[in-house]
CSV table of C-alpha atoms in Angstrom, one decimal:
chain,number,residue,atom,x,y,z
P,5,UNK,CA,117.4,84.6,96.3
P,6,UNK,CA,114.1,84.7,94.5
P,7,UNK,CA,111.3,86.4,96.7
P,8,UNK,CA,108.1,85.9,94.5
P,9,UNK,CA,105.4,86.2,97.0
P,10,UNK,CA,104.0,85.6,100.2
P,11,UNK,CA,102.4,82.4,101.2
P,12,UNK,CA,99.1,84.1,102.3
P,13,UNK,CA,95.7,83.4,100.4
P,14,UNK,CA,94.4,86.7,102.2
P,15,UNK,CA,92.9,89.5,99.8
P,16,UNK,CA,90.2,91.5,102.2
P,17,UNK,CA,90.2,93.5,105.0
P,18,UNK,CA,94.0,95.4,104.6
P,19,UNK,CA,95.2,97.4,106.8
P,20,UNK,CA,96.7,100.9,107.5
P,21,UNK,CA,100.0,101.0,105.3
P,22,UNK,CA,102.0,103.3,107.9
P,23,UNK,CA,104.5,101.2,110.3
P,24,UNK,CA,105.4,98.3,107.9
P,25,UNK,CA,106.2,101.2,104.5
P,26,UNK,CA,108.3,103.9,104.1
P,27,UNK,CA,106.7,107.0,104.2
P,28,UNK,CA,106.6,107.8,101.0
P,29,UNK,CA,104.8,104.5,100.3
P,30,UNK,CA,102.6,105.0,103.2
P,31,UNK,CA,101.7,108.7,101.9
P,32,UNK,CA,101.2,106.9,98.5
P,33,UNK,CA,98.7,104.5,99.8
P,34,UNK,CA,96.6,107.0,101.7
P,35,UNK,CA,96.4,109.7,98.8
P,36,UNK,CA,94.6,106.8,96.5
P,37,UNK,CA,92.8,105.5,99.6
P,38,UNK,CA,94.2,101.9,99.8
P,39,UNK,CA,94.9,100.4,102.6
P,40,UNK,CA,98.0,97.5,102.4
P,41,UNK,CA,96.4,94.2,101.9
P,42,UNK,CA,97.0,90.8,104.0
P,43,UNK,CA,99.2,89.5,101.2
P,44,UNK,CA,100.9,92.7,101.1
P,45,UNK,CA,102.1,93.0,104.0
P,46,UNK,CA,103.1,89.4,104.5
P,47,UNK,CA,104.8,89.6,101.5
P,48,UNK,CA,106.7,92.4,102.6
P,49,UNK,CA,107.8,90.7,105.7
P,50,UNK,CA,108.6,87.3,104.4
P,51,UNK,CA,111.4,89.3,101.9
P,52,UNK,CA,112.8,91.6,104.3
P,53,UNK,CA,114.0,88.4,106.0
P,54,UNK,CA,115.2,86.9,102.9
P,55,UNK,CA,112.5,84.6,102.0
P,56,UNK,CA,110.5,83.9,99.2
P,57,UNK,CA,106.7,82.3,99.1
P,58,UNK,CA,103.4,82.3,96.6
P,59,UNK,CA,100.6,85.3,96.0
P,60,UNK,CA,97.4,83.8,95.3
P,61,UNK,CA,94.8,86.1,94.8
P,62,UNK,CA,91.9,87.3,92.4
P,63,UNK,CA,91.5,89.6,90.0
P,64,UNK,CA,92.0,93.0,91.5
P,65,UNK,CA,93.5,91.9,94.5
P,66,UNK,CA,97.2,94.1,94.0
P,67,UNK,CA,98.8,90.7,93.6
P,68,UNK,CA,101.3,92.5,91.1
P,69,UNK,CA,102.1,95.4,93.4
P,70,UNK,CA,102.2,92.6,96.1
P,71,UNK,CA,105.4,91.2,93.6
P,72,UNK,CA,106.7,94.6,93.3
P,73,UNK,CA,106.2,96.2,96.7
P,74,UNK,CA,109.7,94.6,98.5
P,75,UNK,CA,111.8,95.4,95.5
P,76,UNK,CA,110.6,98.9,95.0
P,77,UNK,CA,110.9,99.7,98.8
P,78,UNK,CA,114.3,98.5,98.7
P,79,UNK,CA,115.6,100.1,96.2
P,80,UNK,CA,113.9,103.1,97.0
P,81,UNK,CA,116.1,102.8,100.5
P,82,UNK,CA,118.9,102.0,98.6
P,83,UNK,CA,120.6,105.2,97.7
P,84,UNK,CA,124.4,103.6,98.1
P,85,UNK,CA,123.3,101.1,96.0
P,86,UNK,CA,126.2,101.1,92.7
P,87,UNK,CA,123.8,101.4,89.3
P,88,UNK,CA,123.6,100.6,87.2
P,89,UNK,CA,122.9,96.8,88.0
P,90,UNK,CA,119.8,94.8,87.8
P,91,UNK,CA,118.1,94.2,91.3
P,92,UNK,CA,114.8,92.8,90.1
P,93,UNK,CA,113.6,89.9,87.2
P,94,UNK,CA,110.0,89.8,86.4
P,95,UNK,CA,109.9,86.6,84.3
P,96,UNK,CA,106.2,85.7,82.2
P,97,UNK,CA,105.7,83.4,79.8
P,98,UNK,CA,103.2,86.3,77.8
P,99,UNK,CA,105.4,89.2,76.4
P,100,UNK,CA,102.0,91.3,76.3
P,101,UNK,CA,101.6,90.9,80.1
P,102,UNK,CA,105.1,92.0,80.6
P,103,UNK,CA,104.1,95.2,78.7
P,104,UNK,CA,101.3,95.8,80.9
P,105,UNK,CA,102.8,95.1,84.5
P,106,UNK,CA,105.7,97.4,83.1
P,107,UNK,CA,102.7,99.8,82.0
P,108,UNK,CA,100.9,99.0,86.2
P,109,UNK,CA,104.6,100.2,87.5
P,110,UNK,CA,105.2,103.3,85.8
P,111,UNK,CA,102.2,104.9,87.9
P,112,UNK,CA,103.7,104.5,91.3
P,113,UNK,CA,107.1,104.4,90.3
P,114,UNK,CA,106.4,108.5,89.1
P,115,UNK,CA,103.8,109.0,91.8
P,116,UNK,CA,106.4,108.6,94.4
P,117,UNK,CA,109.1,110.0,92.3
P,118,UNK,CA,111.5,107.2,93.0
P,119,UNK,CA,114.9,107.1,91.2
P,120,UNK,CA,114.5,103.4,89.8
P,121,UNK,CA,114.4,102.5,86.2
P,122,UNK,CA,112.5,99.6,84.9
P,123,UNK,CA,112.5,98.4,80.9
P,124,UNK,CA,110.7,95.4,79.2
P,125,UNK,CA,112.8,93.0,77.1
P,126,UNK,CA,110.9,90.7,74.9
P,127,UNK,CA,111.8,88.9,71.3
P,128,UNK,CA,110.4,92.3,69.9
P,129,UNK,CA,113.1,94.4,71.7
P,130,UNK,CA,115.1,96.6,69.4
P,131,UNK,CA,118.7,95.4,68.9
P,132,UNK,CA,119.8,98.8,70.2
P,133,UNK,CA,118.2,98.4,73.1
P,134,UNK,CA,118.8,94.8,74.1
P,135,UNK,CA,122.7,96.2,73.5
P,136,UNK,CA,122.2,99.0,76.3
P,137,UNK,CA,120.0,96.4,78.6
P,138,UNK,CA,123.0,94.7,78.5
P,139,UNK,CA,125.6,97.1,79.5
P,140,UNK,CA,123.4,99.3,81.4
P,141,UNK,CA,120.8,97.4,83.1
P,142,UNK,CA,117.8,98.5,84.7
P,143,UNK,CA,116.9,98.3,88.3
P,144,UNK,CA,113.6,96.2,87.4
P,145,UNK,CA,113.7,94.3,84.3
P,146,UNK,CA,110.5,92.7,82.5
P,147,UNK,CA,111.3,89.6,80.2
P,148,UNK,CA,110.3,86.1,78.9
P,149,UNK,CA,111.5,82.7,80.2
P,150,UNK,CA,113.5,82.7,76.5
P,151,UNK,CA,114.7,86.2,77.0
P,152,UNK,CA,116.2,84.8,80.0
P,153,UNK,CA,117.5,82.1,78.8
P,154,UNK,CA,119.4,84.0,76.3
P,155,UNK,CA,120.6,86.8,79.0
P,156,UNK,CA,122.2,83.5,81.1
P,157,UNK,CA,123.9,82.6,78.0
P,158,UNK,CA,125.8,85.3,77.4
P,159,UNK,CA,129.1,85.4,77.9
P,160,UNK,CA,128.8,88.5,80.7
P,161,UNK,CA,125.8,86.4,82.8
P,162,UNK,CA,127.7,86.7,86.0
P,163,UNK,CA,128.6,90.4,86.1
P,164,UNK,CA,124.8,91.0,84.3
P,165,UNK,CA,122.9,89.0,87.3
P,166,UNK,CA,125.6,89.9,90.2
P,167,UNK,CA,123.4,91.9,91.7
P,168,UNK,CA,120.1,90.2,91.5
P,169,UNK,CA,118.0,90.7,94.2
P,170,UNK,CA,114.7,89.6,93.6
P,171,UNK,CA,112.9,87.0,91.0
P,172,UNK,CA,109.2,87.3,90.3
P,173,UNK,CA,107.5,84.4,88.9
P,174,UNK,CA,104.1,85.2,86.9
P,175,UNK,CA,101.5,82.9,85.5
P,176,UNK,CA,103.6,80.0,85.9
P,177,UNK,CA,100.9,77.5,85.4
P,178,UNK,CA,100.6,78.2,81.5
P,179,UNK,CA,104.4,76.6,81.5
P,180,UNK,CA,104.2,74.1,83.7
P,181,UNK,CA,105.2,70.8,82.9
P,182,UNK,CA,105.5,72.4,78.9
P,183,UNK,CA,109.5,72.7,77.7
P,184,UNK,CA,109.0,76.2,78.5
P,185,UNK,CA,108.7,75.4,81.7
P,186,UNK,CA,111.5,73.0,81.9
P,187,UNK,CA,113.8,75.6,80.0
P,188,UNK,CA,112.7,78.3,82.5
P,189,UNK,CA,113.2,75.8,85.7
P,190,UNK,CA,116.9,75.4,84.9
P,191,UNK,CA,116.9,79.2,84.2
P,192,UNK,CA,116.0,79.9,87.9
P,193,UNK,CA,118.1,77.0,88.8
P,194,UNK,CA,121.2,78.6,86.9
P,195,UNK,CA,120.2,82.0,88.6
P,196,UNK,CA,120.0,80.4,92.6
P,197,UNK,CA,123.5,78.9,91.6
């Protein structure tokens, strides 16, 4: 269930984004000049077969669009797909990183003009708005391991994550082997079951 990255250390020397992308990703890539990276594409390969695997790269090297890419392709191909339900978890143990992955999205997301909506959800959410998360979810959904935590708790978990598709993981070495860490393994533990 959780696709989080691809196994490849690659971050050079991409190549041409047509063949493995949509078009409307491929178009996207070649208006900004990019080419889709080792990592990338691997990535996008090792989800569209169900699988799920670990993007190491540097600065700069589109590891969070390498996250992103299989969700937002799918549910840009999705147009059957009954909303609204969440398809995609972005879990981070920084709140201000979730605001600015959120903030790295929006530009493709418009660029491309696809129909998916995407929302942060931290301890600083608005009560107004965790209520509509909750009955309304987004496609792509930005949280904390506590957030989480909470969301599994409630009493509508099942219906809330029935449609989950996709589980990124980022920065998961400043939890590891912390309670946070523990709390969020049997989160994703929870979530596989």
């Amino acid at each position: 269930m959780s696709k989080v990255a691809s196994p490849s250390k690659a971050v050079g020397g991409g190549t041409p984004a047509g063949g493995v992308l949509p078009r409307v990703f491929s178009d996207w890539f070649g208006r900004r000049g990019w080419e889709l990276r080792a990592h990338q594409r691997e990535l996008l390969e090792v989800a569209g077969a169900g699988g799920s695997g670990l993007v190491i790269a540097p600065t700069g090297g589109g590891k969070t669009l390498a996250g992103f890419l299989p969700s937002l392709v799918e549910l840009a191909g999705d147009t059957g797909r009954a909303r609204p339900s969440l398809h995609t978890i972005y879990i981070s143990p920084l709140k201000a990183l979730a605001n600015d992955v959120a903030r790295n999205l929006e530009a493709p997301i418009a660029e491309m003009g696809l129909d998916i909506s995407m929302e942060v959800r931290t301890g600083d959410t608005i009560a107004s708005r965790r209520q509509r998360q909750r009955a309304k979810p987004p496609d792509i959904l930005l949280t904390t391991p506590e957030q989480l935590a909470l969301f599994i708790a409630s009493e509508n978990a099942a219906t809330f994550f029935a449609d989950l598709g996709a589980v990124i993981v980022d920065e998961i070495h400043a939890i590891a082997g912390t309670k946070r860490g523990d709390m969020l393994a049997l989160c994703l533990a929870t979530l596989k079951q």
